[in-house]
Structures are given as structure tokens and as C-alpha cells.
Amino acid sequence: MCEVIAVANQKGGVGKTTTAVNLAASLALAEKNVLLIDFDPQSNATTSLGFRRNDIEFDIYHVLMGSKKLSQIIQKTEMPFMHLAPSNIGLVGIEKEFYGKKNSNKDLILRKKIQEILHLYDFIIIDSPPALGPLTINALSAADSVIIPIQCEFFALEGLAQLLSTIKILRDTTSPHLEIKGFLPTMYSSQNNLSKQVFADLSQHFDAKLFKNKTNDSYIIVPRSVKLAESPSFGKPVLLYDVKSNGSIAYQMLAQTILQGV
């Protein structure tokens, strides 16, 4: 059965796309069939996998507008078990073009669109935009669970209460199945006292929802990594850019934890 995982946090720059791309790649490395849906108008997940936005004729915008099926826009990637549903800046106009119309099910559009391809994949990962707008609501409504990346920097927990409140509202209305899969600390530096303090705050408030390596019960933390930062410019997930880097190892550990059952 396919599991749909949204990666969400309305705060920008927390590692959402990095997490979505590299988790998807790490699951694909384990020979799981994975679809990464780029649901962000910035389309960074698309370019991170080596695609040029202007070279793609149809993308997730056309699926939401009903002119294409999801299966018609899916692109193969460098990894045999990983596919991409690309995005483009045109997605930013979806609120004006679609949400202005009277539609009682506007928050469930993506959920309906992915029904046709669920049987093809073991995992669908959705990279959501840095806002709590209609696109993120659609991503959460389509998902079985959500991973929340939190960068280990100042203001890390700012706005988190709003996201958690939104998830609770969705559970009470359209998505009773939606669960928080876990909080993922990102951009951690062991040399930085602020990183240590932010992680201490996270573990104090959300310890049960932090990912742990089941082999040694250690926390899974994504470090600040030059290789992670460089790999998108080469159009590759980090495990194809430098499989032995600490960032690559962290995401492979996250994938293994998810495969083992959080």
C-alpha cells in the first residue's frame, strides 16, 4: 500500500525541499517505487533533480486545472525507482484561477488527482511551499502523514503552533487519518551553541516525535553540510553527488527508519 508523506513547514529556509528530494532518493535507493511531487511554485525540487523548468511542457499546475492527468506529467529521474511530478512558477496562479471559483472540495483536489497512480508507488513524497495557503492545505489533505523539518537556528519554533493547529483542524474535518510522522532537526552544527539549544528545546517538547535510529536509539539529525548545499546545483540528490557525506548518511538513516516503521 502506498504511503503519502507531505514535507511541510510554513517557515522558509528550513530544509523542506532538501528533505523531500533526499528522502525520496534514499527510499528509491532501497528499491522502493517513489514519486516526488513538487508542489511549490518555486519548483526547487524540480531543478534539484536536473530538470530545466522551461523545458517541461506540462506540470502539476496543469493537473490541478484538469487539463492533464497526473500520470501524463510524470518524469523519470536519474534513479530507476524515483519519478518526479514537476512544478513551475505558474503554480502561483492556482489560487486566483481555481480557488476563486465556487468549489466545496477545493482543499481535496490533490488527494483526488493522486488516486489514479497510488497503485504504482510505495511512497509519494510531496514538497510543499513555505506558506500555510491553499497549496499546503492540499498537500496535507492528500497525505497520510507529515514530516516537519525544523532548522536548528534562531526563531526555529516560530509559527510552529499555527502549523500544528492547521493539522489539528484538518484531522477534525477532511483528513482524520493525517498524522505527524515526525519533526526533523536540520542544519545542525555541533560547534554551535544555538544549534544545541534549539535541539534541546525540540527534544524537551517533542521527544516522542523525533526520528531515532532503531539500531542505537540515537536521534536522526540533518547536519549543516556543504555537500547538501552543493548537490542541487549539480541536479542530483546528495547520495548521487557524495553518498558518503554526512548529509547523505542522515537521509539514508531517515529512510531506513521510515521503512522500519516509525
PDB file of C-alpha atoms in Angstrom:
ATOM      1  CA  MET A   1       0.000   0.000   0.000  1.00  0.00           C
ATOM      2  CA  CYS A   2       1.301   3.440  -0.946  1.00  0.00           C
ATOM      3  CA  GLU A   3       2.123   5.890   1.835  1.00  0.00           C
ATOM      4  CA  VAL A   4       1.776   9.600   1.044  1.00  0.00           C
ATOM      5  CA  ILE A   5       4.107  11.840   3.058  1.00  0.00           C
ATOM      6  CA  ALA A   6       3.980  15.647   2.956  1.00  0.00           C
ATOM      7  CA  VAL A   7       7.033  17.669   3.937  1.00  0.00           C
ATOM      8  CA  ALA A   8       5.736  20.909   5.398  1.00  0.00           C
ATOM      9  CA  ASN A   9       6.617  23.979   7.424  1.00  0.00           C
ATOM     10  CA  GLN A  10       5.304  27.425   6.572  1.00  0.00           C
ATOM     11  CA  LYS A  11       8.662  28.915   7.525  1.00  0.00           C
ATOM     12  CA  GLY A  12      11.044  29.197   4.578  1.00  0.00           C
ATOM     13  CA  GLY A  13      14.631  28.035   4.504  1.00  0.00           C
ATOM     14  CA  VAL A  14      14.198  25.115   6.879  1.00  0.00           C
ATOM     15  CA  GLY A  15      15.209  22.334   4.500  1.00  0.00           C
ATOM     16  CA  LYS A  16      11.815  21.243   3.145  1.00  0.00           C
ATOM     17  CA  THR A  17      12.952  20.694  -0.435  1.00  0.00           C
ATOM     18  CA  THR A  18      16.275  19.225   0.684  1.00  0.00           C
ATOM     19  CA  THR A  19      14.355  16.771   2.854  1.00  0.00           C
ATOM     20  CA  ALA A  20      11.743  15.913   0.210  1.00  0.00           C
ATOM     21  CA  VAL A  21      14.326  15.310  -2.531  1.00  0.00           C
ATOM     22  CA  ASN A  22      16.808  13.364  -0.440  1.00  0.00           C
ATOM     23  CA  LEU A  23      14.243  11.299   1.453  1.00  0.00           C
ATOM     24  CA  ALA A  24      12.659  10.330  -1.878  1.00  0.00           C
ATOM     25  CA  ALA A  25      16.075   9.424  -3.301  1.00  0.00           C
ATOM     26  CA  SER A  26      17.018   7.411  -0.216  1.00  0.00           C
ATOM     27  CA  LEU A  27      13.767   5.430  -0.378  1.00  0.00           C
ATOM     28  CA  ALA A  28      14.410   4.837  -4.095  1.00  0.00           C
ATOM     29  CA  LEU A  29      17.907   3.616  -3.262  1.00  0.00           C
ATOM     30  CA  ALA A  30      16.191   0.957  -1.144  1.00  0.00           C
ATOM     31  CA  GLU A  31      14.364  -0.058  -4.356  1.00  0.00           C
ATOM     32  CA  LYS A  32      11.021   1.368  -3.313  1.00  0.00           C
ATOM     33  CA  ASN A  33       8.967   2.948  -6.082  1.00  0.00           C
ATOM     34  CA  VAL A  34       8.810   6.636  -5.209  1.00  0.00           C
ATOM     35  CA  LEU A  35       7.043   9.639  -6.726  1.00  0.00           C
ATOM     36  CA  LEU A  36       8.213  13.091  -5.661  1.00  0.00           C
ATOM     37  CA  ILE A  37       5.539  15.735  -6.237  1.00  0.00           C
ATOM     38  CA  ASP A  38       6.951  19.249  -6.477  1.00  0.00           C
ATOM     39  CA  PHE A  39       4.067  21.299  -5.093  1.00  0.00           C
ATOM     40  CA  ASP A  40       5.987  24.542  -4.646  1.00  0.00           C
ATOM     41  CA  PRO A  41       5.775  27.339  -7.272  1.00  0.00           C
ATOM     42  CA  GLN A  42       9.499  27.962  -6.730  1.00  0.00           C
ATOM     43  CA  SER A  43       9.973  24.450  -8.233  1.00  0.00           C
ATOM     44  CA  ASN A  44      13.269  23.902  -6.444  1.00  0.00           C
ATOM     45  CA  ALA A  45      12.684  20.156  -6.205  1.00  0.00           C
ATOM     46  CA  THR A  46      12.330  20.049  -9.982  1.00  0.00           C
ATOM     47  CA  THR A  47      15.592  21.886 -10.631  1.00  0.00           C
ATOM     48  CA  SER A  48      17.341  19.940  -7.843  1.00  0.00           C
ATOM     49  CA  LEU A  49      16.868  16.803  -9.922  1.00  0.00           C
ATOM     50  CA  GLY A  50      18.426  18.325 -13.015  1.00  0.00           C
ATOM     51  CA  PHE A  51      15.293  19.447 -14.860  1.00  0.00           C
ATOM     52  CA  ARG A  52      15.055  22.856 -16.504  1.00  0.00           C
ATOM     53  CA  ARG A  53      11.644  24.295 -15.754  1.00  0.00           C
ATOM     54  CA  ASN A  54      11.238  25.911 -19.160  1.00  0.00           C
ATOM     55  CA  ASP A  55      11.916  22.582 -20.907  1.00  0.00           C
ATOM     56  CA  ILE A  56       8.907  20.905 -19.267  1.00  0.00           C
ATOM     57  CA  GLU A  57       5.681  21.449 -21.179  1.00  0.00           C
ATOM     58  CA  PHE A  58       3.225  20.172 -18.575  1.00  0.00           C
ATOM     59  CA  ASP A  59       3.488  20.173 -14.803  1.00  0.00           C
ATOM     60  CA  ILE A  60       1.441  19.887 -11.610  1.00  0.00           C
ATOM     61  CA  TYR A  61      -0.367  23.147 -12.422  1.00  0.00           C
ATOM     62  CA  HIS A  62      -1.992  21.511 -15.456  1.00  0.00           C
ATOM     63  CA  VAL A  63      -3.052  18.568 -13.287  1.00  0.00           C
ATOM     64  CA  LEU A  64      -4.768  20.827 -10.762  1.00  0.00           C
ATOM     65  CA  MET A  65      -6.526  22.720 -13.548  1.00  0.00           C
ATOM     66  CA  GLY A  66      -7.769  19.453 -15.051  1.00  0.00           C
ATOM     67  CA  SER A  67      -6.083  19.668 -18.455  1.00  0.00           C
ATOM     68  CA  LYS A  68      -3.722  16.752 -17.701  1.00  0.00           C
ATOM     69  CA  LYS A  69      -3.787  13.637 -15.560  1.00  0.00           C
ATOM     70  CA  LEU A  70      -1.028  13.184 -13.026  1.00  0.00           C
ATOM     71  CA  SER A  71       0.250  10.161 -14.944  1.00  0.00           C
ATOM     72  CA  GLN A  72       0.750  12.364 -18.029  1.00  0.00           C
ATOM     73  CA  ILE A  73       3.243  14.761 -16.433  1.00  0.00           C
ATOM     74  CA  ILE A  74       5.450  12.293 -14.529  1.00  0.00           C
ATOM     75  CA  GLN A  75       9.130  12.421 -15.425  1.00  0.00           C
ATOM     76  CA  LYS A  76      11.750   9.699 -14.979  1.00  0.00           C
ATOM     77  CA  THR A  77      14.828  10.680 -12.992  1.00  0.00           C
ATOM     78  CA  GLU A  78      18.428   9.513 -12.845  1.00  0.00           C
ATOM     79  CA  MET A  79      17.376   6.939 -10.241  1.00  0.00           C
ATOM     80  CA  PRO A  80      15.438   3.936 -11.636  1.00  0.00           C
ATOM     81  CA  PHE A  81      12.915   3.772  -8.777  1.00  0.00           C
ATOM     82  CA  MET A  82      12.278   7.514  -8.495  1.00  0.00           C
ATOM     83  CA  HIS A  83       9.900   9.656 -10.557  1.00  0.00           C
ATOM     84  CA  LEU A  84       9.054  13.358 -10.433  1.00  0.00           C
ATOM     85  CA  ALA A  85       5.841  15.322 -10.891  1.00  0.00           C
ATOM     86  CA  PRO A  86       7.379  18.714 -11.773  1.00  0.00           C
ATOM     87  CA  SER A  87       6.288  22.202 -10.873  1.00  0.00           C
ATOM     88  CA  ASN A  88       6.625  25.653 -12.404  1.00  0.00           C
ATOM     89  CA  ILE A  89       6.155  29.286 -11.370  1.00  0.00           C
ATOM     90  CA  GLY A  90       2.705  29.138 -12.992  1.00  0.00           C
ATOM     91  CA  LEU A  91       1.512  27.239  -9.942  1.00  0.00           C
ATOM     92  CA  VAL A  92       1.487  30.516  -8.046  1.00  0.00           C
ATOM     93  CA  GLY A  93      -1.611  31.490 -10.044  1.00  0.00           C
ATOM     94  CA  ILE A  94      -3.647  28.490  -8.952  1.00  0.00           C
ATOM     95  CA  GLU A  95      -5.277  30.365  -6.072  1.00  0.00           C
ATOM     96  CA  LYS A  96      -6.574  33.103  -8.333  1.00  0.00           C
ATOM     97  CA  GLU A  97      -7.607  30.829 -11.197  1.00  0.00           C
ATOM     98  CA  PHE A  98      -9.134  27.963  -9.273  1.00  0.00           C
ATOM     99  CA  TYR A  99      -9.836  28.968  -5.708  1.00  0.00           C
ATOM    100  CA  GLY A 100     -11.797  31.977  -6.807  1.00  0.00           C
ATOM    101  CA  LYS A 101     -14.414  29.614  -8.194  1.00  0.00           C
ATOM    102  CA  LYS A 102     -17.118  28.131  -6.033  1.00  0.00           C
ATOM    103  CA  ASN A 103     -15.874  24.688  -5.131  1.00  0.00           C
ATOM    104  CA  SER A 104     -16.642  22.985  -1.832  1.00  0.00           C
ATOM    105  CA  ASN A 105     -13.868  20.412  -2.336  1.00  0.00           C
ATOM    106  CA  LYS A 106     -11.072  22.791  -3.259  1.00  0.00           C
ATOM    107  CA  ASP A 107      -8.823  21.508  -0.452  1.00  0.00           C
ATOM    108  CA  LEU A 108      -9.058  17.914  -1.701  1.00  0.00           C
ATOM    109  CA  ILE A 109      -8.031  18.406  -5.335  1.00  0.00           C
ATOM    110  CA  LEU A 110      -4.570  16.881  -4.974  1.00  0.00           C
ATOM    111  CA  ARG A 111      -5.920  13.931  -2.994  1.00  0.00           C
ATOM    112  CA  LYS A 112      -8.297  13.145  -5.843  1.00  0.00           C
ATOM    113  CA  LYS A 113      -5.630  13.570  -8.511  1.00  0.00           C
ATOM    114  CA  ILE A 114      -3.214  11.080  -6.925  1.00  0.00           C
ATOM    115  CA  GLN A 115      -5.817   8.324  -6.651  1.00  0.00           C
ATOM    116  CA  GLU A 116      -5.102   7.130 -10.199  1.00  0.00           C
ATOM    117  CA  ILE A 117      -1.400   6.456  -9.531  1.00  0.00           C
ATOM    118  CA  LEU A 118      -1.384   5.225  -5.916  1.00  0.00           C
ATOM    119  CA  HIS A 119      -1.078   1.611  -7.029  1.00  0.00           C
ATOM    120  CA  LEU A 120       2.156   2.377  -8.898  1.00  0.00           C
ATOM    121  CA  TYR A 121       4.169   3.579  -5.912  1.00  0.00           C
ATOM    122  CA  ASP A 122       5.296   2.548  -2.456  1.00  0.00           C
ATOM    123  CA  PHE A 123       5.774   6.166  -1.391  1.00  0.00           C
ATOM    124  CA  ILE A 124       4.625   9.556  -2.641  1.00  0.00           C
ATOM    125  CA  ILE A 125       6.568  12.491  -1.181  1.00  0.00           C
ATOM    126  CA  ILE A 126       5.038  15.979  -1.511  1.00  0.00           C
ATOM    127  CA  ASP A 127       7.260  19.056  -1.288  1.00  0.00           C
ATOM    128  CA  SER A 128       5.001  21.877  -0.097  1.00  0.00           C
ATOM    129  CA  PRO A 129       5.579  25.649  -0.333  1.00  0.00           C
ATOM    130  CA  PRO A 130       6.698  27.838   2.604  1.00  0.00           C
ATOM    131  CA  ALA A 131       3.237  29.135   3.458  1.00  0.00           C
ATOM    132  CA  LEU A 132       0.036  27.912   5.073  1.00  0.00           C
ATOM    133  CA  GLY A 133      -2.006  28.679   1.979  1.00  0.00           C
ATOM    134  CA  PRO A 134      -4.213  26.563  -0.304  1.00  0.00           C
ATOM    135  CA  LEU A 135      -1.315  24.559  -1.757  1.00  0.00           C
ATOM    136  CA  THR A 136      -0.011  23.440   1.634  1.00  0.00           C
ATOM    137  CA  ILE A 137      -3.562  22.658   2.784  1.00  0.00           C
ATOM    138  CA  ASN A 138      -3.980  20.499  -0.345  1.00  0.00           C
ATOM    139  CA  ALA A 139      -0.674  18.756   0.320  1.00  0.00           C
ATOM    140  CA  LEU A 140      -1.612  17.991   3.931  1.00  0.00           C
ATOM    141  CA  SER A 141      -5.110  16.871   2.945  1.00  0.00           C
ATOM    142  CA  ALA A 142      -3.644  14.441   0.403  1.00  0.00           C
ATOM    143  CA  ALA A 143      -1.114  12.991   2.849  1.00  0.00           C
ATOM    144  CA  ASP A 144      -1.231  10.114   5.293  1.00  0.00           C
ATOM    145  CA  SER A 145       1.472  11.776   7.371  1.00  0.00           C
ATOM    146  CA  VAL A 146       3.645  14.878   7.541  1.00  0.00           C
ATOM    147  CA  ILE A 147       7.330  15.381   8.251  1.00  0.00           C
ATOM    148  CA  ILE A 148       8.139  18.804   9.712  1.00  0.00           C
ATOM    149  CA  PRO A 149      11.728  19.958   9.162  1.00  0.00           C
ATOM    150  CA  ILE A 150      12.915  22.439  11.780  1.00  0.00           C
ATOM    151  CA  GLN A 151      16.204  24.216  11.311  1.00  0.00           C
ATOM    152  CA  CYS A 152      18.435  24.478  14.374  1.00  0.00           C
ATOM    153  CA  GLU A 153      18.677  28.248  14.216  1.00  0.00           C
ATOM    154  CA  PHE A 154      17.122  31.332  15.808  1.00  0.00           C
ATOM    155  CA  PHE A 155      13.289  31.542  15.553  1.00  0.00           C
ATOM    156  CA  ALA A 156      13.201  27.833  14.695  1.00  0.00           C
ATOM    157  CA  LEU A 157       9.929  27.217  16.528  1.00  0.00           C
ATOM    158  CA  GLU A 158       8.327  30.467  15.350  1.00  0.00           C
ATOM    159  CA  GLY A 159       4.993  29.763  13.677  1.00  0.00           C
ATOM    160  CA  LEU A 160       5.057  26.076  14.550  1.00  0.00           C
ATOM    161  CA  ALA A 161       1.923  26.417  16.690  1.00  0.00           C
ATOM    162  CA  GLN A 162      -0.010  27.664  13.649  1.00  0.00           C
ATOM    163  CA  LEU A 163       1.058  24.657  11.573  1.00  0.00           C
ATOM    164  CA  LEU A 164       0.148  22.243  14.357  1.00  0.00           C
ATOM    165  CA  SER A 165      -3.226  23.977  14.721  1.00  0.00           C
ATOM    166  CA  THR A 166      -3.851  23.617  10.977  1.00  0.00           C
ATOM    167  CA  ILE A 167      -3.023  19.908  11.143  1.00  0.00           C
ATOM    168  CA  LYS A 168      -5.465  19.510  14.049  1.00  0.00           C
ATOM    169  CA  ILE A 169      -8.221  21.288  12.098  1.00  0.00           C
ATOM    170  CA  LEU A 170      -7.649  19.012   9.090  1.00  0.00           C
ATOM    171  CA  ARG A 171      -7.819  15.956  11.343  1.00  0.00           C
ATOM    172  CA  ASP A 172     -11.149  17.185  12.649  1.00  0.00           C
ATOM    173  CA  THR A 173     -12.546  17.862   9.169  1.00  0.00           C
ATOM    174  CA  THR A 174     -11.221  16.459   5.893  1.00  0.00           C
ATOM    175  CA  SER A 175      -8.280  14.291   6.994  1.00  0.00           C
ATOM    176  CA  PRO A 176      -8.902  12.276  10.173  1.00  0.00           C
ATOM    177  CA  HIS A 177      -6.109   9.912   9.081  1.00  0.00           C
ATOM    178  CA  LEU A 178      -3.397  12.608   8.978  1.00  0.00           C
ATOM    179  CA  GLU A 179      -0.611  12.109  11.499  1.00  0.00           C
ATOM    180  CA  ILE A 180       2.644  13.833  12.311  1.00  0.00           C
ATOM    181  CA  LYS A 181       5.293  11.344  11.266  1.00  0.00           C
ATOM    182  CA  GLY A 182       7.995  13.323  12.984  1.00  0.00           C
ATOM    183  CA  PHE A 183       9.980  16.507  13.456  1.00  0.00           C
ATOM    184  CA  LEU A 184      13.331  16.547  11.676  1.00  0.00           C
ATOM    185  CA  PRO A 185      16.074  18.845  13.007  1.00  0.00           C
ATOM    186  CA  THR A 186      18.050  20.294  10.084  1.00  0.00           C
ATOM    187  CA  MET A 187      21.131  22.480   9.578  1.00  0.00           C
ATOM    188  CA  TYR A 188      22.553  21.310  12.890  1.00  0.00           C
ATOM    189  CA  SER A 189      26.090  22.264  13.846  1.00  0.00           C
ATOM    190  CA  SER A 190      27.709  20.540  16.798  1.00  0.00           C
ATOM    191  CA  GLN A 191      30.064  23.529  17.106  1.00  0.00           C
ATOM    192  CA  ASN A 192      27.179  25.971  17.512  1.00  0.00           C
ATOM    193  CA  ASN A 193      25.662  26.535  20.940  1.00  0.00           C
ATOM    194  CA  LEU A 194      22.447  27.848  19.373  1.00  0.00           C
ATOM    195  CA  SER A 195      22.021  24.587  17.428  1.00  0.00           C
ATOM    196  CA  LYS A 196      22.445  22.653  20.662  1.00  0.00           C
ATOM    197  CA  GLN A 197      19.910  24.837  22.460  1.00  0.00           C
ATOM    198  CA  VAL A 198      17.298  24.587  19.689  1.00  0.00           C
ATOM    199  CA  PHE A 199      17.680  20.802  19.614  1.00  0.00           C
ATOM    200  CA  ALA A 200      17.386  20.694  23.418  1.00  0.00           C
ATOM    201  CA  ASP A 201      14.112  22.654  23.152  1.00  0.00           C
ATOM    202  CA  LEU A 202      12.849  20.290  20.457  1.00  0.00           C
ATOM    203  CA  SER A 203      13.679  17.178  22.445  1.00  0.00           C
ATOM    204  CA  GLN A 204      12.064  18.667  25.542  1.00  0.00           C
ATOM    205  CA  HIS A 205       8.744  19.390  23.830  1.00  0.00           C
ATOM    206  CA  PHE A 206       8.576  16.782  21.046  1.00  0.00           C
ATOM    207  CA  ASP A 207      10.870  13.921  22.036  1.00  0.00           C
ATOM    208  CA  ALA A 208       8.309  11.241  21.120  1.00  0.00           C
ATOM    209  CA  LYS A 209       8.040  12.686  17.613  1.00  0.00           C
ATOM    210  CA  LEU A 210      11.748  12.972  16.836  1.00  0.00           C
ATOM    211  CA  PHE A 211      13.138  10.340  14.484  1.00  0.00           C
ATOM    212  CA  LYS A 212      15.531   7.839  16.041  1.00  0.00           C
ATOM    213  CA  ASN A 213      17.919   5.265  14.619  1.00  0.00           C
ATOM    214  CA  LYS A 214      16.480   1.984  15.852  1.00  0.00           C
ATOM    215  CA  THR A 215      19.898   0.328  15.841  1.00  0.00           C
ATOM    216  CA  ASN A 216      21.404   2.526  18.550  1.00  0.00           C
ATOM    217  CA  ASP A 217      18.453   4.731  19.606  1.00  0.00           C
ATOM    218  CA  SER A 218      20.295   7.892  18.529  1.00  0.00           C
ATOM    219  CA  TYR A 219      18.422  10.884  17.146  1.00  0.00           C
ATOM    220  CA  ILE A 220      18.392  11.434  13.393  1.00  0.00           C
ATOM    221  CA  ILE A 221      19.630  14.978  12.810  1.00  0.00           C
ATOM    222  CA  VAL A 222      20.487  16.510   9.445  1.00  0.00           C
ATOM    223  CA  PRO A 223      23.774  18.385   9.820  1.00  0.00           C
ATOM    224  CA  ARG A 224      24.765  21.616   8.174  1.00  0.00           C
ATOM    225  CA  SER A 225      26.540  20.246   5.122  1.00  0.00           C
ATOM    226  CA  VAL A 226      28.416  21.740   2.188  1.00  0.00           C
ATOM    227  CA  LYS A 227      27.592  18.664   0.081  1.00  0.00           C
ATOM    228  CA  LEU A 228      23.867  19.013   0.779  1.00  0.00           C
ATOM    229  CA  ALA A 229      24.057  22.657  -0.252  1.00  0.00           C
ATOM    230  CA  GLU A 230      26.051  21.921  -3.410  1.00  0.00           C
ATOM    231  CA  SER A 231      24.176  18.913  -4.774  1.00  0.00           C
ATOM    232  CA  PRO A 232      21.101  20.812  -6.162  1.00  0.00           C
ATOM    233  CA  SER A 233      23.361  22.919  -8.380  1.00  0.00           C
ATOM    234  CA  PHE A 234      24.545  19.667  -9.964  1.00  0.00           C
ATOM    235  CA  GLY A 235      20.958  18.460 -10.433  1.00  0.00           C
ATOM    236  CA  LYS A 236      21.426  15.481  -8.137  1.00  0.00           C
ATOM    237  CA  PRO A 237      20.232  14.259  -4.746  1.00  0.00           C
ATOM    238  CA  VAL A 238      23.147  14.228  -2.334  1.00  0.00           C
ATOM    239  CA  LEU A 239      23.548  10.444  -2.396  1.00  0.00           C
ATOM    240  CA  LEU A 240      24.378  10.643  -6.127  1.00  0.00           C
ATOM    241  CA  TYR A 241      26.667  13.611  -5.511  1.00  0.00           C
ATOM    242  CA  ASP A 242      28.512  12.265  -2.462  1.00  0.00           C
ATOM    243  CA  VAL A 243      26.976   9.128  -0.988  1.00  0.00           C
ATOM    244  CA  LYS A 244      29.387   9.097   1.969  1.00  0.00           C
ATOM    245  CA  SER A 245      28.762  12.680   3.081  1.00  0.00           C
ATOM    246  CA  ASN A 246      27.200  13.200   6.493  1.00  0.00           C
ATOM    247  CA  GLY A 247      24.080  14.714   4.904  1.00  0.00           C
ATOM    248  CA  SER A 248      23.607  11.694   2.659  1.00  0.00           C
ATOM    249  CA  ILE A 249      24.030   9.329   5.591  1.00  0.00           C
ATOM    250  CA  ALA A 250      21.465  11.259   7.653  1.00  0.00           C
ATOM    251  CA  TYR A 251      18.785  10.979   4.950  1.00  0.00           C
ATOM    252  CA  GLN A 252      19.528   7.313   4.345  1.00  0.00           C
ATOM    253  CA  MET A 253      19.077   6.738   8.083  1.00  0.00           C
ATOM    254  CA  LEU A 254      15.767   8.630   7.940  1.00  0.00           C
ATOM    255  CA  ALA A 255      14.595   6.454   5.052  1.00  0.00           C
ATOM    256  CA  GLN A 256      15.558   3.273   6.885  1.00  0.00           C
ATOM    257  CA  THR A 257      13.704   4.411   9.989  1.00  0.00           C
ATOM    258  CA  ILE A 258      10.580   5.090   7.919  1.00  0.00           C
ATOM    259  CA  LEU A 259      10.882   1.696   6.201  1.00  0.00           C
ATOM    260  CA  GLN A 260      11.178   0.015   9.590  1.00  0.00           C
ATOM    261  CA  GLY A 261       8.106   1.868  10.831  1.00  0.00           C
ATOM    262  CA  VAL A 262       8.413   4.968  12.980  1.00  0.00           C
TER     263      VAL A 262
END
